CSV table of C-alpha atoms in Angstrom, one decimal:
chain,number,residue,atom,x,y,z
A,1,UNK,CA,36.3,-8.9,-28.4
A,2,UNK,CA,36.9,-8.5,-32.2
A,3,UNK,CA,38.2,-11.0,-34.2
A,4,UNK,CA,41.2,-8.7,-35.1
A,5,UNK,CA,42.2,-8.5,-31.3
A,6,UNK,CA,41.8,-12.2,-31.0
A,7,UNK,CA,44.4,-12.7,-33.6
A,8,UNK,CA,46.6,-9.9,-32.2
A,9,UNK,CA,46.2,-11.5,-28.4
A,10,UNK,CA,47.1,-15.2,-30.2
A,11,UNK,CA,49.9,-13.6,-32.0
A,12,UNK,CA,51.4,-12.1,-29.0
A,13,UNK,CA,51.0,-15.0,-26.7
A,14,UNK,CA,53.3,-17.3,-29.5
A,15,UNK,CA,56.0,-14.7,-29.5
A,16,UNK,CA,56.8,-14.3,-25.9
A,17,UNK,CA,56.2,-18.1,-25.6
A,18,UNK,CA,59.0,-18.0,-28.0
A,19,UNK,CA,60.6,-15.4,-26.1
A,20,UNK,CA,61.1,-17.9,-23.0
A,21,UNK,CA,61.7,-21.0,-24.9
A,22,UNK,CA,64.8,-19.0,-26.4
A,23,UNK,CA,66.1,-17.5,-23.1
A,24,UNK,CA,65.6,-20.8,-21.7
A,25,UNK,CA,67.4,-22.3,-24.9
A,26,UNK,CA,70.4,-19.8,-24.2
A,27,UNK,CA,70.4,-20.3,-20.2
A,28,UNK,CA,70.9,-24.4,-20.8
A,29,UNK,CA,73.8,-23.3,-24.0
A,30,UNK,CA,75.9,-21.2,-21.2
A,31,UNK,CA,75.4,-24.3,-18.6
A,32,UNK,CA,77.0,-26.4,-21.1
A,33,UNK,CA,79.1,-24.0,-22.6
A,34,UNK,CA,80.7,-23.8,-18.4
A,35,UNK,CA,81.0,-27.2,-17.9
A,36,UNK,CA,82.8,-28.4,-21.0
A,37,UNK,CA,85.2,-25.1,-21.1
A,38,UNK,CA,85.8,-26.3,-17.2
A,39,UNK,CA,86.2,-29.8,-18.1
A,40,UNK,CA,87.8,-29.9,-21.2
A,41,UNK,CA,92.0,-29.0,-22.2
A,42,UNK,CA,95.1,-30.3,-21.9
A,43,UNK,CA,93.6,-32.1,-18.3
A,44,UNK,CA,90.3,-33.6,-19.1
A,45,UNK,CA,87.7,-33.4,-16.3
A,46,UNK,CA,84.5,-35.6,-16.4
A,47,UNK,CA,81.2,-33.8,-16.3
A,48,UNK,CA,80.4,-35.5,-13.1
A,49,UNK,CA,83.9,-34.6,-11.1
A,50,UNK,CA,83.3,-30.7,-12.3
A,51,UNK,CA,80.1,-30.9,-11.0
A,52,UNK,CA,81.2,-32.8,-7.5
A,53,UNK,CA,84.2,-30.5,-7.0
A,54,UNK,CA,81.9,-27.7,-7.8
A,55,UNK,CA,79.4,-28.2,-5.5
A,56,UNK,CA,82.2,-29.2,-2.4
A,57,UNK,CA,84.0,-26.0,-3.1
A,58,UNK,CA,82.1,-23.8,-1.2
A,59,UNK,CA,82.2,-25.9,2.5
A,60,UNK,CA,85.9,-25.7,1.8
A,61,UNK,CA,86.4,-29.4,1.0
A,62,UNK,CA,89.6,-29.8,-0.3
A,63,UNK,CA,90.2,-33.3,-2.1
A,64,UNK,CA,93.9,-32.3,-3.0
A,65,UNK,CA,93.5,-33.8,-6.5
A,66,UNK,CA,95.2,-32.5,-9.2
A,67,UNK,CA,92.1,-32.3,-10.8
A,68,UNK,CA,90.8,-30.0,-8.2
A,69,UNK,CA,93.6,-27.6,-8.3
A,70,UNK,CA,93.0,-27.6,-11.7
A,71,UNK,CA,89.5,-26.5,-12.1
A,72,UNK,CA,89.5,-23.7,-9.3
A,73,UNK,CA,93.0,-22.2,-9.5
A,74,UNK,CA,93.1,-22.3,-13.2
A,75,UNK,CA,89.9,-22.8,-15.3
A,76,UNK,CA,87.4,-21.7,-13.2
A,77,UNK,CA,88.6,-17.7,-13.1
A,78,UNK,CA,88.9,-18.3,-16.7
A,79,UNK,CA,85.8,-19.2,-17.5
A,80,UNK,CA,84.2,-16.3,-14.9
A,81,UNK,CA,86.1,-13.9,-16.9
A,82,UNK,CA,84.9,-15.4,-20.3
A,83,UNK,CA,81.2,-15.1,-19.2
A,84,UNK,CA,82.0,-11.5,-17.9
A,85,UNK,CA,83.7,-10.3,-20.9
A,86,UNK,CA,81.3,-11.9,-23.2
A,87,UNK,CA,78.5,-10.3,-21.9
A,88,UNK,CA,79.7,-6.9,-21.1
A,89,UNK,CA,81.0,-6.4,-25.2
A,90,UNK,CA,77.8,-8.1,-26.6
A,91,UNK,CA,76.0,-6.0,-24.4
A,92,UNK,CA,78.0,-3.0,-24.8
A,93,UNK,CA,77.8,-3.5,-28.7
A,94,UNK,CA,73.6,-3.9,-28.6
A,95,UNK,CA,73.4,-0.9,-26.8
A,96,UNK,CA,75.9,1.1,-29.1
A,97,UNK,CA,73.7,-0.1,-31.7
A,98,UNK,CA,70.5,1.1,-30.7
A,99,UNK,CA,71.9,4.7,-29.0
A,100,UNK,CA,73.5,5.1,-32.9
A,101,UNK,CA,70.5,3.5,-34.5
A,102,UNK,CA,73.3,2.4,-36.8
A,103,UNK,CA,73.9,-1.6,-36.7
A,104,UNK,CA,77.3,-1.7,-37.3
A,105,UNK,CA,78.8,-0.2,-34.1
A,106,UNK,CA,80.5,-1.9,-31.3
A,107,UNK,CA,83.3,-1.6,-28.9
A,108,UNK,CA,86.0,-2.8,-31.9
A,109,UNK,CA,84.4,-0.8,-34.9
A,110,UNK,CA,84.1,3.1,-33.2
A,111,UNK,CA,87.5,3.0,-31.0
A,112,UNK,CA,86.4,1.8,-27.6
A,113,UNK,CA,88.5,-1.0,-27.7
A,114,UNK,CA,91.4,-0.1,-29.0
A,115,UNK,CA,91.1,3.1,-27.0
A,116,UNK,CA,90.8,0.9,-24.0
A,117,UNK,CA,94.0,-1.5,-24.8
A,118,UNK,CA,96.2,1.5,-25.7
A,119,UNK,CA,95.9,2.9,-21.7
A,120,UNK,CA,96.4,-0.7,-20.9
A,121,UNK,CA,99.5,-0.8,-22.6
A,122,UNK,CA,100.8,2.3,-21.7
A,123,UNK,CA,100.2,1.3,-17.9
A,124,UNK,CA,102.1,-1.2,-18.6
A,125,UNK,CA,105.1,-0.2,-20.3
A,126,UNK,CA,105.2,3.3,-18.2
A,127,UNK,CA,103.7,2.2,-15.0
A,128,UNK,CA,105.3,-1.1,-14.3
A,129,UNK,CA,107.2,-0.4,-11.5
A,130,UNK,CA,104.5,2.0,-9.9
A,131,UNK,CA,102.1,-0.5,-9.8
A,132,UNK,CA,104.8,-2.8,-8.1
A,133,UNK,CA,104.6,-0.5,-5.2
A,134,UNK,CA,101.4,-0.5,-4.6
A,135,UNK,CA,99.1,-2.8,-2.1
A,136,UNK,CA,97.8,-5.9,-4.0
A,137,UNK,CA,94.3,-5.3,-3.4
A,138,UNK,CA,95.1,-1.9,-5.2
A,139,UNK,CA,97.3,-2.4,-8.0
A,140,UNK,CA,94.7,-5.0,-9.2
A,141,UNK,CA,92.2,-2.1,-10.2
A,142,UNK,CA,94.9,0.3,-11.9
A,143,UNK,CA,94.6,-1.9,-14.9
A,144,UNK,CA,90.8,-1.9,-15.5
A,145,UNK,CA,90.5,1.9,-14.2
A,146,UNK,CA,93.2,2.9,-16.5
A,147,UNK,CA,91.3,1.3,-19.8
A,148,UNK,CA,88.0,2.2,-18.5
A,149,UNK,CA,89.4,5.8,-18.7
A,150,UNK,CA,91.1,5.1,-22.2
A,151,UNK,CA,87.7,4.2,-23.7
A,152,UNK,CA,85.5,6.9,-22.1
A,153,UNK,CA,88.3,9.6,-23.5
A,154,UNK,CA,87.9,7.8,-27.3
A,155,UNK,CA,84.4,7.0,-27.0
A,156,UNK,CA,83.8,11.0,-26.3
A,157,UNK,CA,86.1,12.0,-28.9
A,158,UNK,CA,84.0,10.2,-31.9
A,159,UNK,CA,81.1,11.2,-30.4
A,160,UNK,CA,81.9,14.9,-30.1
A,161,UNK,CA,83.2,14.7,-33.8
A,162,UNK,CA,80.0,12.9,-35.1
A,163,UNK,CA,77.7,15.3,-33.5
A,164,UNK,CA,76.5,17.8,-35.8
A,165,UNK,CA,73.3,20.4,-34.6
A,166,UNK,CA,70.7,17.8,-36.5
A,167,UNK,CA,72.0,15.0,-34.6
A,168,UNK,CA,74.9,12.2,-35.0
A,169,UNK,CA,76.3,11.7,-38.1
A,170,UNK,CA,76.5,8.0,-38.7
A,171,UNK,CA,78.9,7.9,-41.4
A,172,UNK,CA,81.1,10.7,-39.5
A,173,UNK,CA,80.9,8.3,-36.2
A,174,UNK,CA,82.4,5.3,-38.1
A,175,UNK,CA,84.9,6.9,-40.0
A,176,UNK,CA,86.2,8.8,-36.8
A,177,UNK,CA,86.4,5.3,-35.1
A,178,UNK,CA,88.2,4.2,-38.2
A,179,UNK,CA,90.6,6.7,-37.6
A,180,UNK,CA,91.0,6.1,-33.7
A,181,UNK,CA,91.8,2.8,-34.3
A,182,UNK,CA,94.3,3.5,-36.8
A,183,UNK,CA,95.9,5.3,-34.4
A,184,UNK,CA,95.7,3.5,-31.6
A,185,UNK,CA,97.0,0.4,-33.5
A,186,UNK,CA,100.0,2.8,-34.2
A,187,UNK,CA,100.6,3.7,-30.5
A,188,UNK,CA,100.2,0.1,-29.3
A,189,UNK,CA,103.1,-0.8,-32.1
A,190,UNK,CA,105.6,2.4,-31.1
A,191,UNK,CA,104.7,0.9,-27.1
A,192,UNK,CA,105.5,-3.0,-28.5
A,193,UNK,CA,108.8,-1.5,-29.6
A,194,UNK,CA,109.4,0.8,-26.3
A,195,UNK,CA,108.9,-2.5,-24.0
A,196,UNK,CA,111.4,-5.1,-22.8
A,197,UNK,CA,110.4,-8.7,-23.5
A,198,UNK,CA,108.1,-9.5,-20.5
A,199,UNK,CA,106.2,-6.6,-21.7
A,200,UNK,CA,106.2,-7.1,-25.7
A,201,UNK,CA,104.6,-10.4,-24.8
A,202,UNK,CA,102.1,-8.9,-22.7
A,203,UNK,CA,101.5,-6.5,-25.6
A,204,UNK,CA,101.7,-9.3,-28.0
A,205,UNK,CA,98.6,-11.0,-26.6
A,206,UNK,CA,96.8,-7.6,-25.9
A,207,UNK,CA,96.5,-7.0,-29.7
A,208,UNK,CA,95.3,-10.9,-30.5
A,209,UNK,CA,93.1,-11.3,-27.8
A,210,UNK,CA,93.4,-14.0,-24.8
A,211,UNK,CA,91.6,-15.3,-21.7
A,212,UNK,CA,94.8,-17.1,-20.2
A,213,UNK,CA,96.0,-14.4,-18.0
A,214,UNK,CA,93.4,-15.1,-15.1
A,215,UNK,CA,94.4,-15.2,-11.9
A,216,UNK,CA,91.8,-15.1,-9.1
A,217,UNK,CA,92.9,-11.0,-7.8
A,218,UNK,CA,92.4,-9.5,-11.2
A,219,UNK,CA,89.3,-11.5,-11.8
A,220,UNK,CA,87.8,-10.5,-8.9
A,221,UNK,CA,87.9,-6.8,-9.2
A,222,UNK,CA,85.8,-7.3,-12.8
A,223,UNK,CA,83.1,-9.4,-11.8
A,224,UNK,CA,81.0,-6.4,-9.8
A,225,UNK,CA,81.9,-3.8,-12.3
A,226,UNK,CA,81.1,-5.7,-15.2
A,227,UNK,CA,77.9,-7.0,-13.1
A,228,UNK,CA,77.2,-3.2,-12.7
A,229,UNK,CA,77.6,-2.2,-16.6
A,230,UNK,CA,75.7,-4.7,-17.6
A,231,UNK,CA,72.9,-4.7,-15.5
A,232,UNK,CA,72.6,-0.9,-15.6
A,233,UNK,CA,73.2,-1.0,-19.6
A,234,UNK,CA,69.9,-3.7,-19.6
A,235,UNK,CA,67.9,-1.4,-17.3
A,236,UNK,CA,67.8,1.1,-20.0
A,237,UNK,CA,66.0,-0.9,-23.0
A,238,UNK,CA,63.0,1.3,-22.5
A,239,UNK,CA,64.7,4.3,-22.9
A,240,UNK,CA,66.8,2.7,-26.0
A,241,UNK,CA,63.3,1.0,-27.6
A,242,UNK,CA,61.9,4.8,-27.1
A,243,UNK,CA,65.0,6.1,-29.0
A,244,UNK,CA,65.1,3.8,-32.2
A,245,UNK,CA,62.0,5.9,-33.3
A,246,UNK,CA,64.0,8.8,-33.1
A,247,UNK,CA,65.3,11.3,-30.3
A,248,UNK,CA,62.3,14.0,-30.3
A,249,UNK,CA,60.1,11.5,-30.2
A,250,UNK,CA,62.1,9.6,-27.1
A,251,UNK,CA,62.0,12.7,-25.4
A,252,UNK,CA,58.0,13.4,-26.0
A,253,UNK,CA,57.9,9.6,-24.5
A,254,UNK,CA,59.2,11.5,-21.0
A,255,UNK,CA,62.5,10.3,-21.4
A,256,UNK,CA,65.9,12.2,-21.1
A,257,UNK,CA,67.8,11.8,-23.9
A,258,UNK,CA,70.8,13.3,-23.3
A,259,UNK,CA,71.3,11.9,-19.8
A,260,UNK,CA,70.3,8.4,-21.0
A,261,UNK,CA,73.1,9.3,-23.7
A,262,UNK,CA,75.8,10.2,-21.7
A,263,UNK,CA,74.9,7.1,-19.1
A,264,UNK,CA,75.1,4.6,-22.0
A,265,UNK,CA,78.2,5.7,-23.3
A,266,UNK,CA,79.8,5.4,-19.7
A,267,UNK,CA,78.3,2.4,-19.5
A,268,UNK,CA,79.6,0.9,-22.7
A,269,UNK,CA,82.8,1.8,-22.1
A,270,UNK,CA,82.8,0.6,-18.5
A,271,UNK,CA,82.2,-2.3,-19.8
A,272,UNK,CA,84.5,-2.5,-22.8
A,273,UNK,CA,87.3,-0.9,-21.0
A,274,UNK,CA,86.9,-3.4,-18.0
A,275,UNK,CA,86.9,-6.2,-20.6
A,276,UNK,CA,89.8,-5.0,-22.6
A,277,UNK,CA,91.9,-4.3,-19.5
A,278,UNK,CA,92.7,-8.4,-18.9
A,279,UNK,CA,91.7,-10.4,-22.1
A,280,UNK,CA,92.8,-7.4,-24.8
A,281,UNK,CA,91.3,-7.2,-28.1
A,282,UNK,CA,88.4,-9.4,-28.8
A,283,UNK,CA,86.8,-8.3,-31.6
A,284,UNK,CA,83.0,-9.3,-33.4
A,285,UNK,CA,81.9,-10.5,-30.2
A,286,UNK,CA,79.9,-6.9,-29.9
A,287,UNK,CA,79.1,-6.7,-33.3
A,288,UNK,CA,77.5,-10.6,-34.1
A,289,UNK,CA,75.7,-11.4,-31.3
A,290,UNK,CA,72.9,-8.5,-31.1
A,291,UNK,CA,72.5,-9.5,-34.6
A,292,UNK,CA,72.1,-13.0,-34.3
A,293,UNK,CA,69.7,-12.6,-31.2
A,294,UNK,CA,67.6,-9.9,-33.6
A,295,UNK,CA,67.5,-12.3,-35.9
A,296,UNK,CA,65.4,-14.8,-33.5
A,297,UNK,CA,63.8,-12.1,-31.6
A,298,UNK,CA,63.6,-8.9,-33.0
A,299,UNK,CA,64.9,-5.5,-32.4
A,300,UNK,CA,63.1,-5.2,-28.8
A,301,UNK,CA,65.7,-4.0,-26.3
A,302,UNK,CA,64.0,-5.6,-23.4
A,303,UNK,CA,65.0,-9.6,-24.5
A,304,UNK,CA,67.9,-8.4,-26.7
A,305,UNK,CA,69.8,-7.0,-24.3
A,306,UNK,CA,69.6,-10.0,-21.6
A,307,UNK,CA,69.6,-12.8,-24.3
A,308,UNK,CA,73.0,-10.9,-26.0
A,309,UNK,CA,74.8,-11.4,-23.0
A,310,UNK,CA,73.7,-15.0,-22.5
A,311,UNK,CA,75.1,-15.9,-25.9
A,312,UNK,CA,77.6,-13.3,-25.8
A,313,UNK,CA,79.3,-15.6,-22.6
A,314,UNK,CA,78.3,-18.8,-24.4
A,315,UNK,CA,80.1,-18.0,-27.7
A,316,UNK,CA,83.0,-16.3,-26.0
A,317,UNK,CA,83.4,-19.6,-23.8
A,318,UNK,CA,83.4,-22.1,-27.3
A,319,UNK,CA,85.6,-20.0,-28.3
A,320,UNK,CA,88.2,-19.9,-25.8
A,321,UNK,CA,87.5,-23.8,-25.6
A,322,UNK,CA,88.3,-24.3,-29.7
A,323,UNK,CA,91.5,-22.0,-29.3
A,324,UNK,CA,92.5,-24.4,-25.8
A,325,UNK,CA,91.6,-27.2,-27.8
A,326,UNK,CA,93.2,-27.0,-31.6
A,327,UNK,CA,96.6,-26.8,-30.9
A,328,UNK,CA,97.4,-28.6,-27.7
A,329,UNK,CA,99.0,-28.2,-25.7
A,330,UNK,CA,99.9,-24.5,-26.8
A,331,UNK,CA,96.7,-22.4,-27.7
A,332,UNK,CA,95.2,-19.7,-29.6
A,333,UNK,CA,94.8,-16.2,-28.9
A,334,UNK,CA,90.4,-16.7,-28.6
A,335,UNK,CA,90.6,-13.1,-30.4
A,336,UNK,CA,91.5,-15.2,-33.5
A,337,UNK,CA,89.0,-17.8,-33.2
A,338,UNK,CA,86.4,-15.2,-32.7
A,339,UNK,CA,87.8,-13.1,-35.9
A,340,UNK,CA,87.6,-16.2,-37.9
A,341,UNK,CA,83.9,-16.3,-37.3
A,342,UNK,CA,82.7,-13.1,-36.6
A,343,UNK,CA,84.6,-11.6,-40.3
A,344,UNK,CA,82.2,-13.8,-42.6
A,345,UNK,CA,79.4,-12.3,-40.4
A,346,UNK,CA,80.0,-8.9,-40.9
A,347,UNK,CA,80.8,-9.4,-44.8
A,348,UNK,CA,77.5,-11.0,-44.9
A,349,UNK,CA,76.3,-7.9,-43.6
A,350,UNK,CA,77.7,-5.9,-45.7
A,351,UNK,CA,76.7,-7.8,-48.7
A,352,UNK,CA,73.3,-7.9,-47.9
A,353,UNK,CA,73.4,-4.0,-47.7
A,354,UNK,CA,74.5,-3.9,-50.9
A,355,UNK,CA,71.5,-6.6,-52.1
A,356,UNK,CA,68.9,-4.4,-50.8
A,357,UNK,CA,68.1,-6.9,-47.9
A,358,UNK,CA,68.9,-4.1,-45.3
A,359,UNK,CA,71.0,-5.0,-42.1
A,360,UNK,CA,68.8,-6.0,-39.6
């Protein structure tokens, strides 16, 4: 063997040594991340009762403590829906990234979300009392169905505007989901001042963002789809690696590029739409974390779609955990806490752009 291939062989070795030291590193963060965001609030939890109650759940011991109650009827949905929703829009917003080949889409920037909370909202200012009359095993998917619809209808519209007979126009695709989410902001304001009280409130949170409204039925019903999305959206990495080097050449790899297409933008706004339906609009989350994971591990779809939505539940979870924790014992939307952060990000971003440093 050359000396060259020796070096290449050593050189591959290190990085996916590195590769499994960082998934690793990211399983061990969302393990943490779960146990404080279970144990922590206005009712603090040791590590070692989470744990114990944890582990009797399951054989149906109940202990009775408050504690107990607690930490399965409250926090615990909460934090499954944090991981789900975490994951799904940091997975959703990798993938958007790479079927674009533009680095600054994701579920907020092109529509989907607002998209997404303005069916939402209308279902719940319109379709209040419909929903009332259905079967509870039902009524708990209108919600998600109804914003997984929203999205898929705005996520084809900016897509069929973009498209020109060379291929997507970049610019075109983020100025159309500029415009989408102009009006969509304006049709979740005329619905704010269409709804009675219970529902402005709803609406209220919808447009900041929250992981409070969590019961165990509507949790539920998003656990398998957003298990579906995500999992389906991380089976295609291939097919997205083959089409950063351009669609012709994706499709002279042997891959279908305008069914893989279509399946990742169904995907992505499965995902979004599911997330959106119960915690509202979360934005950055979609946008930061494939950028922070390609900043470790490069643009390969195969770890950045997997290790996005390890961190993408991780950082969701802190999140939620600094908005239960800041201004006890009311909180703060988590859409805030991630805006706070995930704003400097993307004017980083943007500034290195204009520096010449490229956006990665």
């Amino acid at each position: 063997m050359s000396e060259s291939a020796v070096e290449r062989a050593a050189v591959g070795r290190r990085f996916a040594g590195r590769e499994v030291g960082v998934m690793l590193a990211l399983g061990l963060l969302l393990l943490v991340s779960v146990v404080l965001s279970l144990g922590l609030g206005a009712v603090d939890i040791p590590p070692g009762s989470v744990l114990h109650i944890l582990a009797a759940a399951p054989f149906g011991a109940e202990s009775g403590e408050a504690n107990e109650a607690v930490l399965l009827g409250i926090r615990l949905p909460r934090v499954l829906l944090g991981i789900a929703t975490g994951a799904g829009l940091a997975v959703a917003g990798a993938c958007l990234q790479g079927l674009f080949r533009n680095p600054l889409a994701d579920p907020q920037l092109i529509g989907i979300s607002g998209g997404a909370a303005l069916a939402s909202a209308s279902t719940i200012v319109f379709g209040g009392s419909l929903i009332a009359l259905l079967p509870t095993a039902l009524a708990a998917w209108v919600l998600p169905g109804m914003a997984f619809l929203g999205a898929l209808l705005v996520t084809s519209l900016v897509y069929a505007i973009a498209w020109r007979r060379d291929g997507l126009d970049i610019a075109t695709l983020l100025l159309a989901g500029v415009a989408i989410n102009a009006l969509t902001m304006a049709g979740l304001g005329l619905l704010s001042f269409l709804g009675d009280d219970q529902q402005l409130r709803q609406l209220s949170l919808w447009l900041l963002g929250s992981l409070a409204a969590a019961p165990w039925r509507q949790v539920l019903p998003l656990l398998p789809i957003m298990l579906l999305a995500v999992l389906a959206m991380i089976a295609s990495a291939r097919a997205l690696n083959a089409m950063l080097l351009g669609e012709s050449e994706a499709f002279h790899l042997g891959f279908a590029v305008e069914t893989v297409k279509r399946r990742l933008v169904v995907l992505c706004a499965l995902a979004a739409g599911s997330a959106v339906a119960l915690t509202g609009m979360i934005a950055f989350v979609g946008l930061v974390v494939p950028h922070l994971i390609r900043l470790v591990l490069g643009p390969d779809h195969r770890t950045l779609l997997p290790a996005s939505a390890l961190l993408g539940a991780s950082l969701l979870l802190l999140a939620d955990l600094v908005a239960r924790l800041t201004v006890l014992p009311a909180e703060l939307p988590v859409g805030v806490v991630t805006a706070f952060g995930g704003a400097p990000f993307f004017l980083w971003l943007l500034l290195r752009r204009r520096s010449g440093g490229g956006i990665l």
